GROMACS .gro file of C-alpha atoms in nm:
model
  470
    1MET     CA    1   6.256   3.955  -6.137
    2SER     CA    2   5.882   4.095  -6.098
    3LYS     CA    3   5.708   4.380  -6.235
    4PHE     CA    4   5.610   4.525  -5.885
    5ARG     CA    5   5.884   4.775  -5.762
    6PHE     CA    6   5.908   4.663  -5.406
    7VAL     CA    7   6.053   4.286  -5.482
    8ARG     CA    8   6.300   4.441  -5.699
    9GLY     CA    9   6.378   4.706  -5.405
   10LEU     CA   10   6.450   4.438  -5.170
   11LEU     CA   11   6.757   4.368  -5.359
   12ASP     CA   12   6.890   4.719  -5.371
   13ASP     CA   13   6.785   4.814  -5.005
   14PRO     CA   14   7.133   4.939  -4.870
   15ALA     CA   15   7.027   4.872  -4.539
   16ARG     CA   16   6.977   4.503  -4.529
   17PRO     CA   17   7.209   4.232  -4.626
   18VAL     CA   18   7.103   4.030  -4.905
   19PHE     CA   19   7.231   3.662  -4.986
   20PRO     CA   20   7.257   3.557  -5.337
   21THR     CA   21   7.184   3.164  -5.368
   22SER     CA   22   7.083   2.850  -5.536
   23ALA     CA   23   6.716   2.759  -5.586
   24ARG     CA   24   6.861   2.395  -5.588
   25ASN     CA   25   7.004   2.446  -5.238
   26ILE     CA   26   6.661   2.514  -5.085
   27ALA     CA   27   6.441   2.232  -4.920
   28ILE     CA   28   6.083   2.260  -4.828
   29ILE     CA   29   6.035   2.041  -4.550
   30ASP     CA   30   5.675   1.956  -4.471
   31THR     CA   31   5.644   1.763  -4.176
   32PRO     CA   32   5.717   1.774  -3.799
   33SER     CA   33   5.884   1.439  -3.816
   34ASP     CA   34   6.077   1.539  -4.106
   35PHE     CA   35   6.174   1.841  -3.914
   36HIS     CA   36   6.304   1.636  -3.658
   37ASP     CA   37   6.519   1.403  -3.887
   38ARG     CA   38   6.671   1.706  -4.021
   39ILE     CA   39   6.776   1.866  -3.738
   40VAL     CA   40   6.907   1.533  -3.547
   41SER     CA   41   7.094   1.456  -3.889
   42GLY     CA   42   7.245   1.773  -3.939
   43ILE     CA   43   7.372   1.787  -3.554
   44ARG     CA   44   7.552   1.399  -3.598
   45THR     CA   45   7.675   1.512  -3.951
   46ALA     CA   46   7.816   1.872  -3.830
   47LYS     CA   47   8.218   1.913  -3.856
   48HIS     CA   48   8.289   2.258  -3.742
   49ARG     CA   49   7.971   2.438  -3.594
   50ILE     CA   50   7.652   2.413  -3.428
   51VAL     CA   51   7.421   2.703  -3.376
   52LEU     CA   52   7.068   2.611  -3.241
   53SER     CA   53   6.854   2.947  -3.146
   54SER     CA   54   6.534   2.858  -2.977
   55LEU     CA   55   6.262   2.974  -2.759
   56TYR     CA   56   6.340   2.661  -2.562
   57LEU     CA   57   6.459   2.317  -2.566
   58GLY     CA   58   6.182   2.053  -2.463
   59THR     CA   59   6.239   1.819  -2.187
   60GLU     CA   60   6.029   1.505  -2.279
   61ASP     CA   61   6.236   1.425  -2.610
   62THR     CA   62   6.571   1.380  -2.516
   63SER     CA   63   6.697   1.318  -2.912
   64VAL     CA   64   6.848   1.635  -2.980
   65VAL     CA   65   7.063   1.673  -2.659
   66ASP     CA   66   7.142   1.270  -2.707
   67ALA     CA   67   7.252   1.358  -3.096
   68LEU     CA   68   7.455   1.648  -2.952
   69ARG     CA   69   7.631   1.432  -2.672
   70GLU     CA   70   7.698   1.148  -2.970
   71THR     CA   71   7.853   1.403  -3.210
   72LEU     CA   72   8.059   1.552  -2.933
   73ARG     CA   73   8.164   1.242  -2.790
   74LYS     CA   74   8.279   1.134  -3.113
   75THR     CA   75   8.549   1.384  -3.105
   76SER     CA   76   8.801   1.460  -2.839
   77LEU     CA   77   9.044   1.784  -2.732
   78SER     CA   78   9.386   1.760  -2.899
   79GLY     CA   79   9.639   1.804  -2.650
   80GLY     CA   80   9.689   2.160  -2.782
   81GLY     CA   81   9.353   2.239  -2.631
   82ASP     CA   82   9.193   2.309  -3.015
   83CYS     CA   83   8.878   2.141  -3.100
   84ASP     CA   84   8.866   1.849  -3.357
   85GLY     CA   85   8.499   1.840  -3.374
   86PRO     CA   86   8.205   2.102  -3.365
   87ARG     CA   87   8.161   2.394  -3.134
   88VAL     CA   88   7.823   2.433  -3.022
   89HIS     CA   89   7.630   2.745  -2.880
   90ILE     CA   90   7.258   2.664  -2.782
   91LEU     CA   91   7.087   3.024  -2.756
   92ILE     CA   92   6.725   2.995  -2.548
   93ASP     CA   93   6.513   3.236  -2.362
   94TYR     CA   94   6.602   3.306  -2.032
   95LEU     CA   95   6.197   3.324  -1.895
   96ARG     CA   96   6.123   3.006  -2.078
   97GLY     CA   97   6.425   2.826  -2.037
   98THR     CA   98   6.416   2.818  -1.691
   99ARG     CA   99   6.027   2.743  -1.611
  100GLN     CA  100   6.040   2.435  -1.450
  101SER     CA  101   5.796   2.122  -1.559
  102ALA     CA  102   5.622   1.898  -1.331
  103THR     CA  103   5.944   1.660  -1.257
  104GLY     CA  104   6.151   1.998  -1.205
  105ALA     CA  105   6.339   1.977  -1.492
  106SER     CA  106   6.399   2.272  -1.768
  107SER     CA  107   6.566   2.346  -2.063
  108ALA     CA  108   6.833   2.488  -1.855
  109THR     CA  109   6.901   2.172  -1.640
  110VAL     CA  110   6.936   1.964  -1.915
  111LEU     CA  111   7.155   2.189  -2.082
  112ALA     CA  112   7.363   2.217  -1.760
  113ASP     CA  113   7.461   1.861  -1.768
  114LEU     CA  114   7.569   1.907  -2.124
  115ALA     CA  115   7.770   2.186  -2.071
  116ARG     CA  116   7.954   2.026  -1.769
  117GLU     CA  117   8.029   1.739  -2.001
  118PHE     CA  118   8.186   1.898  -2.268
  119PRO     CA  119   8.343   2.226  -2.103
  120GLY     CA  120   8.463   2.484  -2.366
  121ARG     CA  121   8.270   2.322  -2.651
  122VAL     CA  122   7.929   2.354  -2.557
  123ARG     CA  123   7.835   2.724  -2.469
  124VAL     CA  124   7.492   2.795  -2.326
  125SER     CA  125   7.328   3.146  -2.356
  126LEU     CA  126   6.999   3.232  -2.208
  127TYR     CA  127   6.868   3.562  -2.348
  128ARG     CA  128   6.639   3.784  -2.121
  129LEU     CA  129   6.509   4.128  -2.229
  130PRO     CA  130   6.558   4.408  -1.987
  131THR     CA  131   6.226   4.517  -1.897
  132ARG     CA  132   6.168   4.889  -1.802
  133ASN     CA  133   5.860   4.795  -1.580
  134PRO     CA  134   5.917   4.655  -1.222
  135VAL     CA  135   5.570   4.484  -1.208
  136TRP     CA  136   5.728   4.207  -1.461
  137ARG     CA  137   5.960   4.139  -1.203
  138ILE     CA  138   5.767   3.985  -0.965
  139MET     CA  139   5.514   3.814  -1.197
  140PRO     CA  140   5.497   3.465  -1.132
  141PRO     CA  141   5.696   3.195  -1.414
  142ARG     CA  142   5.471   3.179  -1.742
  143PHE     CA  143   5.303   3.530  -1.660
  144ASN     CA  144   5.633   3.695  -1.655
  145GLU     CA  145   5.694   3.556  -2.008
  146ALA     CA  146   5.431   3.811  -2.125
  147ALA     CA  147   5.691   4.099  -2.110
  148GLY     CA  148   5.874   3.962  -2.413
  149LEU     CA  149   6.071   3.663  -2.531
  150MET     CA  150   6.360   3.550  -2.747
  151HIS     CA  151   6.188   3.394  -2.994
  152MET     CA  152   6.392   3.343  -3.298
  153LYS     CA  153   6.422   2.988  -3.427
  154ALA     CA  154   6.744   2.939  -3.662
  155TYR     CA  155   6.905   2.613  -3.664
  156ALA     CA  156   7.278   2.596  -3.811
  157PHE     CA  157   7.502   2.290  -3.879
  158ASP     CA  158   7.848   2.413  -4.081
  159ASP     CA  159   7.734   2.581  -4.404
  160SER     CA  160   7.337   2.463  -4.379
  161LEU     CA  161   7.045   2.632  -4.200
  162ILE     CA  162   6.693   2.540  -4.105
  163MET     CA  163   6.452   2.865  -4.074
  164SER     CA  164   6.123   2.757  -3.862
  165GLY     CA  165   5.922   2.917  -3.613
  166ALA     CA  166   5.916   2.564  -3.433
  167ASN     CA  167   6.087   2.501  -3.130
  168LEU     CA  168   6.268   2.184  -3.021
  169SER     CA  169   6.044   1.996  -2.810
  170LYS     CA  170   5.851   1.675  -2.850
  171ASP     CA  171   5.493   1.826  -2.979
  172TYR     CA  172   5.714   2.039  -3.210
  173PHE     CA  173   5.828   1.697  -3.382
  174THR     CA  174   5.505   1.508  -3.375
  175ASN     CA  175   5.165   1.682  -3.412
  176ARG     CA  176   5.218   2.054  -3.421
  177GLN     CA  177   5.225   2.191  -3.751
  178ASP     CA  178   5.471   2.440  -3.843
  179ARG     CA  179   5.713   2.531  -4.129
  180TYR     CA  180   6.045   2.470  -4.215
  181ILE     CA  181   6.310   2.558  -4.493
  182LEU     CA  182   6.655   2.443  -4.520
  183PHE     CA  183   6.940   2.658  -4.667
  184SER     CA  184   7.233   2.414  -4.791
  185GLN     CA  185   7.549   2.548  -4.897
  186SER     CA  186   7.505   2.875  -4.765
  187PRO     CA  187   7.826   2.963  -4.528
  188GLU     CA  188   7.739   3.379  -4.529
  189LEU     CA  189   7.406   3.298  -4.386
  190VAL     CA  190   7.469   3.062  -4.140
  191THR     CA  191   7.770   3.310  -4.048
  192TYR     CA  192   7.500   3.585  -4.033
  193TYR     CA  193   7.290   3.352  -3.771
  194GLU     CA  194   7.569   3.245  -3.565
  195GLN     CA  195   7.742   3.629  -3.531
  196LEU     CA  196   7.391   3.726  -3.419
  197ALA     CA  197   7.314   3.470  -3.205
  198GLU     CA  198   7.685   3.594  -3.051
  199THR     CA  199   7.547   3.892  -3.059
  200LEU     CA  200   7.251   3.836  -2.815
  201GLY     CA  201   7.505   3.545  -2.612
  202SER     CA  202   7.725   3.826  -2.521
  203HIS     CA  203   7.438   4.020  -2.310
  204SER     CA  204   7.307   3.683  -2.185
  205THR     CA  205   7.284   3.471  -1.878
  206THR     CA  206   7.511   3.169  -1.953
  207ILE     CA  207   7.569   2.810  -1.749
  208ASN     CA  208   7.903   2.779  -1.611
  209SER     CA  209   8.080   2.468  -1.750
  210LYS     CA  210   8.216   2.347  -1.427
  211THR     CA  211   7.921   2.395  -1.175
  212GLY     CA  212   7.635   2.404  -1.380
  213ASP     CA  213   7.489   2.739  -1.211
  214LEU     CA  214   7.375   3.023  -1.403
  215GLU     CA  215   7.601   3.314  -1.447
  216LEU     CA  216   7.331   3.590  -1.432
  217ARG     CA  217   7.408   3.922  -1.625
  218SER     CA  218   7.166   4.242  -1.634
  219PRO     CA  219   7.272   4.442  -1.963
  220SER     CA  220   7.107   4.767  -2.037
  221ARG     CA  221   6.849   4.760  -2.316
  222LYS     CA  222   7.068   5.028  -2.444
  223ASP     CA  223   7.379   4.852  -2.481
  224ILE     CA  224   7.180   4.543  -2.641
  225ALA     CA  225   7.011   4.760  -2.905
  226ASN     CA  226   7.312   4.903  -2.969
  227SER     CA  227   7.505   4.588  -3.054
  228VAL     CA  228   7.210   4.471  -3.232
  229LYS     CA  229   7.194   4.763  -3.479
  230SER     CA  230   7.567   4.765  -3.489
  231PHE     CA  231   7.554   4.407  -3.618
  232THR     CA  232   7.277   4.477  -3.885
  233ALA     CA  233   7.500   4.731  -4.013
  234GLU     CA  234   7.785   4.556  -4.045
  235TRP     CA  235   7.637   4.281  -4.240
  236ALA     CA  236   7.459   4.514  -4.437
  237GLU     CA  237   7.776   4.682  -4.563
  238ARG     CA  238   7.971   4.320  -4.598
  239SER     CA  239   7.699   4.208  -4.814
  240ARG     CA  240   7.755   4.504  -5.028
  241ARG     CA  241   8.138   4.427  -5.062
  242GLN     CA  242   8.062   4.078  -5.104
  243THR     CA  243   7.822   4.149  -5.389
  244ALA     CA  244   8.078   4.357  -5.544
  245ALA     CA  245   8.382   4.151  -5.518
  246THR     CA  246   8.173   3.851  -5.676
  247ALA     CA  247   8.017   4.034  -5.948
  248SER     CA  248   8.262   3.961  -6.197
  249GLU     CA  249   8.332   3.595  -6.084
  250PRO     CA  250   8.196   3.293  -6.287
  251SER     CA  251   7.883   3.093  -6.146
  252GLN     CA  252   8.000   2.800  -5.969
  253SER     CA  253   7.796   2.487  -5.950
  254THR     CA  254   7.673   2.468  -5.625
  255THR     CA  255   7.692   2.875  -5.506
  256ALA     CA  256   7.495   3.176  -5.652
  257SER     CA  257   7.633   3.498  -5.833
  258PRO     CA  258   7.483   3.851  -5.798
  259SER     CA  259   7.274   3.747  -6.117
  260SER     CA  260   7.120   3.472  -5.937
  261SER     CA  261   6.744   3.424  -5.974
  262THR     CA  262   6.724   3.336  -5.591
  263PHE     CA  263   6.807   3.598  -5.290
  264VAL     CA  264   6.732   3.547  -4.905
  265ILE     CA  265   6.731   3.880  -4.697
  266PRO     CA  266   6.744   3.829  -4.289
  267LEU     CA  267   6.497   4.040  -4.087
  268ILE     CA  268   6.523   4.156  -3.714
  269GLN     CA  269   6.183   4.251  -3.522
  270ALA     CA  270   6.244   4.371  -3.159
  271GLY     CA  271   6.023   4.676  -3.100
  272SER     CA  272   6.116   4.715  -2.721
  273LEU     CA  273   6.509   4.748  -2.883
  274GLY     CA  274   6.376   5.016  -3.138
  275ILE     CA  275   6.459   4.770  -3.421
  276ARG     CA  276   6.164   4.722  -3.645
  277GLU     CA  277   6.273   4.570  -3.988
  278GLU     CA  278   5.966   4.319  -4.024
  279GLU     CA  279   5.730   4.585  -3.906
  280ASP     CA  280   5.877   4.860  -4.181
  281PHE     CA  281   5.907   4.594  -4.449
  282LEU     CA  282   5.572   4.465  -4.387
  283GLN     CA  283   5.423   4.847  -4.391
  284ASN     CA  284   5.593   4.911  -4.741
  285PHE     CA  285   5.455   4.562  -4.855
  286MET     CA  286   5.125   4.639  -4.807
  287ASN     CA  287   5.142   4.990  -4.935
  288ALA     CA  288   5.286   4.830  -5.266
  289ILE     CA  289   5.028   4.591  -5.315
  290ALA     CA  290   4.713   4.815  -5.230
  291PRO     CA  291   4.645   4.953  -5.579
  292HIS     CA  292   4.649   4.578  -5.767
  293PRO     CA  293   4.369   4.350  -5.731
  294SER     CA  294   4.581   4.074  -5.942
  295VAL     CA  295   4.783   4.046  -5.595
  296LYS     CA  296   4.777   3.724  -5.435
  297VAL     CA  297   4.882   3.680  -5.059
  298VAL     CA  298   4.862   3.416  -4.809
  299LEU     CA  299   4.949   3.512  -4.469
  300SER     CA  300   4.940   3.237  -4.177
  301SER     CA  301   4.986   3.321  -3.786
  302ALA     CA  302   4.883   3.063  -3.513
  303TYR     CA  303   4.795   3.361  -3.324
  304LEU     CA  304   4.572   3.600  -3.488
  305ASN     CA  305   4.626   3.931  -3.354
  306PHE     CA  306   4.737   4.204  -3.652
  307PRO     CA  307   4.799   4.572  -3.515
  308LYS     CA  308   4.581   4.832  -3.623
  309HIS     CA  309   4.778   4.941  -3.906
  310TYR     CA  310   4.832   4.581  -4.058
  311ILE     CA  311   4.457   4.559  -4.054
  312ALA     CA  312   4.381   4.878  -4.207
  313GLY     CA  313   4.650   4.795  -4.499
  314ILE     CA  314   4.435   4.483  -4.539
  315LEU     CA  315   4.098   4.642  -4.548
  316ARG     CA  316   4.178   4.940  -4.785
  317SER     CA  317   4.391   4.715  -5.031
  318LYS     CA  318   4.264   4.583  -5.347
  319ALA     CA  319   4.457   4.262  -5.287
  320GLN     CA  320   4.347   3.924  -5.218
  321PHE     CA  321   4.422   3.834  -4.873
  322SER     CA  322   4.394   3.441  -4.741
  323LEU     CA  323   4.433   3.464  -4.387
  324VAL     CA  324   4.506   3.122  -4.212
  325THR     CA  325   4.524   3.063  -3.834
  326ALA     CA  326   4.422   2.807  -3.561
  327SER     CA  327   4.072   2.681  -3.463
  328PRO     CA  328   4.039   2.680  -3.110
  329LYS     CA  329   4.087   2.322  -3.063
  330ALA     CA  330   4.426   2.359  -3.269
  331ASN     CA  331   4.515   2.628  -3.091
  332GLY     CA  332   4.821   2.546  -2.835
  333PHE     CA  333   4.678   2.651  -2.542
  334TYR     CA  334   4.355   2.445  -2.580
  335GLY     CA  335   4.260   2.247  -2.292
  336SER     CA  336   4.513   2.389  -2.086
  337LYS     CA  337   4.447   2.462  -1.681
  338GLY     CA  338   4.421   2.791  -1.517
  339VAL     CA  339   4.390   3.116  -1.691
  340SER     CA  340   4.592   3.025  -2.012
  341ARG     CA  341   4.255   2.770  -2.072
  342HIS     CA  342   4.076   3.097  -2.208
  343ILE     CA  343   4.314   3.195  -2.452
  344PRO     CA  344   4.168   3.029  -2.749
  345SER     CA  345   3.868   3.229  -2.677
  346VAL     CA  346   4.094   3.521  -2.669
  347TYR     CA  347   4.168   3.467  -3.028
  348THR     CA  348   3.803   3.358  -3.116
  349PHE     CA  349   3.721   3.742  -3.007
  350ILE     CA  350   4.020   3.866  -3.199
  351GLU     CA  351   3.901   3.687  -3.494
  352LYS     CA  352   3.533   3.753  -3.503
  353LYS     CA  353   3.607   4.166  -3.473
  354LEU     CA  354   3.828   4.108  -3.818
  355TRP     CA  355   3.540   3.946  -3.975
  356LYS     CA  356   3.306   4.196  -3.870
  357ALA     CA  357   3.553   4.458  -4.003
  358LEU     CA  358   3.584   4.266  -4.363
  359GLY     CA  359   3.198   4.255  -4.382
  360GLN     CA  360   3.176   4.644  -4.282
  361THR     CA  361   3.408   4.705  -4.554
  362GLY     CA  362   3.318   4.515  -4.837
  363ARG     CA  363   3.627   4.295  -4.798
  364ARG     CA  364   3.487   3.964  -4.766
  365GLU     CA  365   3.473   3.920  -5.164
  366SER     CA  366   3.856   3.932  -5.184
  367VAL     CA  367   3.959   3.843  -4.830
  368ASP     CA  368   3.909   3.463  -4.656
  369ILE     CA  369   3.978   3.351  -4.317
  370PHE     CA  370   4.077   2.964  -4.277
  371GLU     CA  371   4.092   2.778  -3.954
  372TYR     CA  372   4.302   2.476  -3.917
  373CYS     CA  373   4.112   2.221  -3.827
  374ARG     CA  374   4.320   1.809  -3.767
  375PRO     CA  375   4.213   1.641  -3.532
  376ASP     CA  376   4.460   1.572  -3.266
  377TRP     CA  377   4.712   1.848  -3.400
  378THR     CA  378   4.787   2.213  -3.325
  379TYR     CA  379   4.881   2.459  -3.595
  380HIS     CA  380   5.172   2.687  -3.519
  381VAL     CA  381   5.257   2.795  -3.902
  382LYS     CA  382   5.332   3.148  -3.967
  383GLY     CA  383   5.454   3.303  -4.256
  384LEU     CA  384   5.370   3.509  -4.591
  385TRP     CA  385   5.351   3.386  -4.932
  386TYR     CA  386   5.323   3.667  -5.219
  387ALA     CA  387   5.209   3.571  -5.562
  388VAL     CA  388   5.064   3.737  -5.896
  389SER     CA  389   4.708   3.564  -5.921
  390GLY     CA  390   4.708   3.268  -6.153
  391HIS     CA  391   5.100   3.204  -6.086
  392PRO     CA  392   5.289   3.073  -5.842
  393PRO     CA  393   5.475   3.247  -5.531
  394GLU     CA  394   5.768   3.464  -5.608
  395MET     CA  395   5.845   3.576  -5.294
  396THR     CA  396   5.788   3.396  -4.898
  397ILE     CA  397   5.874   3.527  -4.561
  398ILE     CA  398   5.967   3.239  -4.292
  399GLY     CA  399   6.083   3.276  -3.921
  400SER     CA  400   5.926   3.312  -3.565
  401SER     CA  401   5.705   3.610  -3.597
  402ASN     CA  402   5.345   3.532  -3.550
  403PHE     CA  403   5.288   3.926  -3.738
  404GLY     CA  404   5.110   4.006  -3.416
  405GLN     CA  405   5.103   4.298  -3.139
  406ARG     CA  406   5.328   4.078  -2.934
  407SER     CA  407   5.594   3.985  -3.241
  408LEU     CA  408   5.599   4.361  -3.301
  409ARG     CA  409   5.634   4.506  -2.974
  410ARG     CA  410   5.761   4.257  -2.722
  411ASP     CA  411   5.970   3.953  -2.848
  412PHE     CA  412   6.292   3.933  -3.027
  413GLU     CA  413   6.212   3.789  -3.391
  414SER     CA  414   6.359   3.698  -3.694
  415GLN     CA  415   6.273   3.627  -4.062
  416LEU     CA  416   6.406   3.564  -4.385
  417ILE     CA  417   6.257   3.691  -4.728
  418LEU     CA  418   6.289   3.429  -5.006
  419VAL     CA  419   6.262   3.603  -5.342
  420THR     CA  420   6.304   3.356  -5.656
  421SER     CA  421   6.200   3.382  -6.010
  422ASP     CA  422   6.303   3.005  -6.051
  423ASN     CA  423   6.003   2.836  -6.168
  424ASP     CA  424   6.093   2.497  -5.995
  425LEU     CA  425   6.131   2.655  -5.652
  426ARG     CA  426   5.821   2.877  -5.697
  427GLU     CA  427   5.600   2.549  -5.796
  428ARG     CA  428   5.740   2.395  -5.442
  429LEU     CA  429   5.628   2.758  -5.264
  430ARG     CA  430   5.282   2.654  -5.435
  431LYS     CA  431   5.288   2.302  -5.281
  432ASP     CA  432   5.426   2.463  -4.964
  433ILE     CA  433   5.084   2.654  -4.936
  434GLU     CA  434   4.871   2.318  -5.014
  435ASN     CA  435   5.057   2.157  -4.723
  436VAL     CA  436   4.996   2.423  -4.471
  437THR     CA  437   4.624   2.463  -4.594
  438LYS     CA  438   4.471   2.139  -4.653
  439TYR     CA  439   4.346   2.060  -4.315
  440CYS     CA  440   4.185   2.411  -4.295
  441GLU     CA  441   3.826   2.529  -4.311
  442LYS     CA  442   3.701   2.864  -4.453
  443VAL     CA  443   3.550   3.082  -4.214
  444ASN     CA  444   3.180   3.212  -4.266
  445ASP     CA  445   2.867   3.365  -4.057
  446SER     CA  446   2.786   3.054  -3.946
  447THR     CA  447   3.158   2.953  -3.781
  448PHE     CA  448   3.083   3.211  -3.475
  449ALA     CA  449   2.739   3.131  -3.447
  450HIS     CA  450   2.846   2.769  -3.252
  451SER     CA  451   2.786   2.764  -2.889
  452GLU     CA  452   3.171   2.691  -2.819
  453ARG     CA  453   3.252   2.987  -2.999
  454ARG     CA  454   3.063   3.227  -2.737
  455VAL     CA  455   3.318   3.441  -2.537
  456HIS     CA  456   3.272   3.514  -2.178
  457PRO     CA  457   3.232   3.886  -2.124
  458LEU     CA  458   3.496   3.870  -1.835
  459VAL     CA  459   3.743   3.726  -2.132
  460ALA     CA  460   3.616   3.984  -2.402
  461LEU     CA  461   3.667   4.259  -2.152
  462GLY     CA  462   4.040   4.114  -2.083
  463THR     CA  463   4.136   4.116  -2.419
  464ARG     CA  464   4.023   4.455  -2.514
  465LEU     CA  465   4.284   4.558  -2.202
  466LEU     CA  466   4.568   4.350  -2.246
  467LYS     CA  467   4.555   4.274  -2.668
  468HIS     CA  468   4.895   4.382  -2.682
  469LEU     CA  469   4.998   4.118  -2.498
  470PHE     CA  470   4.894   3.854  -2.717
   0.00000   0.00000   0.00000
């Protein structure tokens, strides 16, 4: 598939499940409105299962809950108690999901109504990572979320999965640019994410379907870590057995054999649980491409705050990099009230330091930084594309991680590595990059000379002290 061993090695790693697929079952979704329509359509057409894993569910836009209610009302429980329609599992973060809006509404209150209306058919899990530091337990809402969140965004309907970095709320459906890839006719991949949600759900607070009250759970960090590690080990073994079982079967029109040109490999990152699949992969990736000036990598993070070892990998590499992030006005916290209004300045400070380091190491000739600058839009894209210069990408990573210190250390993240030699899909991945970067401007020295880019000394000090929280 590739002249670089690390790409081929992905498919032979016994520690990770590998899902062969067909390139024609993969659709790249370009816009927030199309993402919304695919989510609603997936819910309305689902017959057996719906699994929605998201940081939170917005309270302003009710279209997702309306679609769930419509689908569930179309079917009813039979006399024997078996469900004629889809079973629904919604996994969100506890802290973000219980944070109240100005009207008092939250994801939890909205979903409590749904759980009460359809007992036994709707399960709501609110995951909260146990924290060792008691200070986090007395922190007020929003501030306590810095301890760590369930950040995974995976949306499954029967045998289709939308992998994304987008949450289920109004701005993500309208003017907040993200990435979204639909994997159709992928029952094993959907089952993987269904069971991952089940694994986290078994350690989560739930909503009582009779009262709508939260039924709190306080599992130990060790128990959660052991469950997730067992899950990944079981799926790696299951993947090996499946590959061996289908090796001699003829290819079908809608599925892929082990000789497929396209593969999907899930990654889980939960540094606080001692699970570092994404980090280990990216470190190996950086090391593998370092000697190759013909390699071109596009790396996007809405919140540019790479850990030191990622930055060191970029600085010492001979590979070409395009780093893409939000301009201050495209940062989701731009115009916020209170302390959070300073967050765009935090990322300006971090970005400026990276730009300076690129100059000091002579890497500005082969490493560019681009900022998304689209009026009235915010930028939430995260992902990586790998290609040999002059050719379309043969690998991408899509999911929830921003590749930053918070993603590595605190949050629960999940990504998918998509590897392909299919020419049509590679061309679509090239267009995916164009779609993400078409409103971007290249950073230069003058970028940071503007008055609005000045960072208050106290913000700079706070960033140095608390950089690991961003």
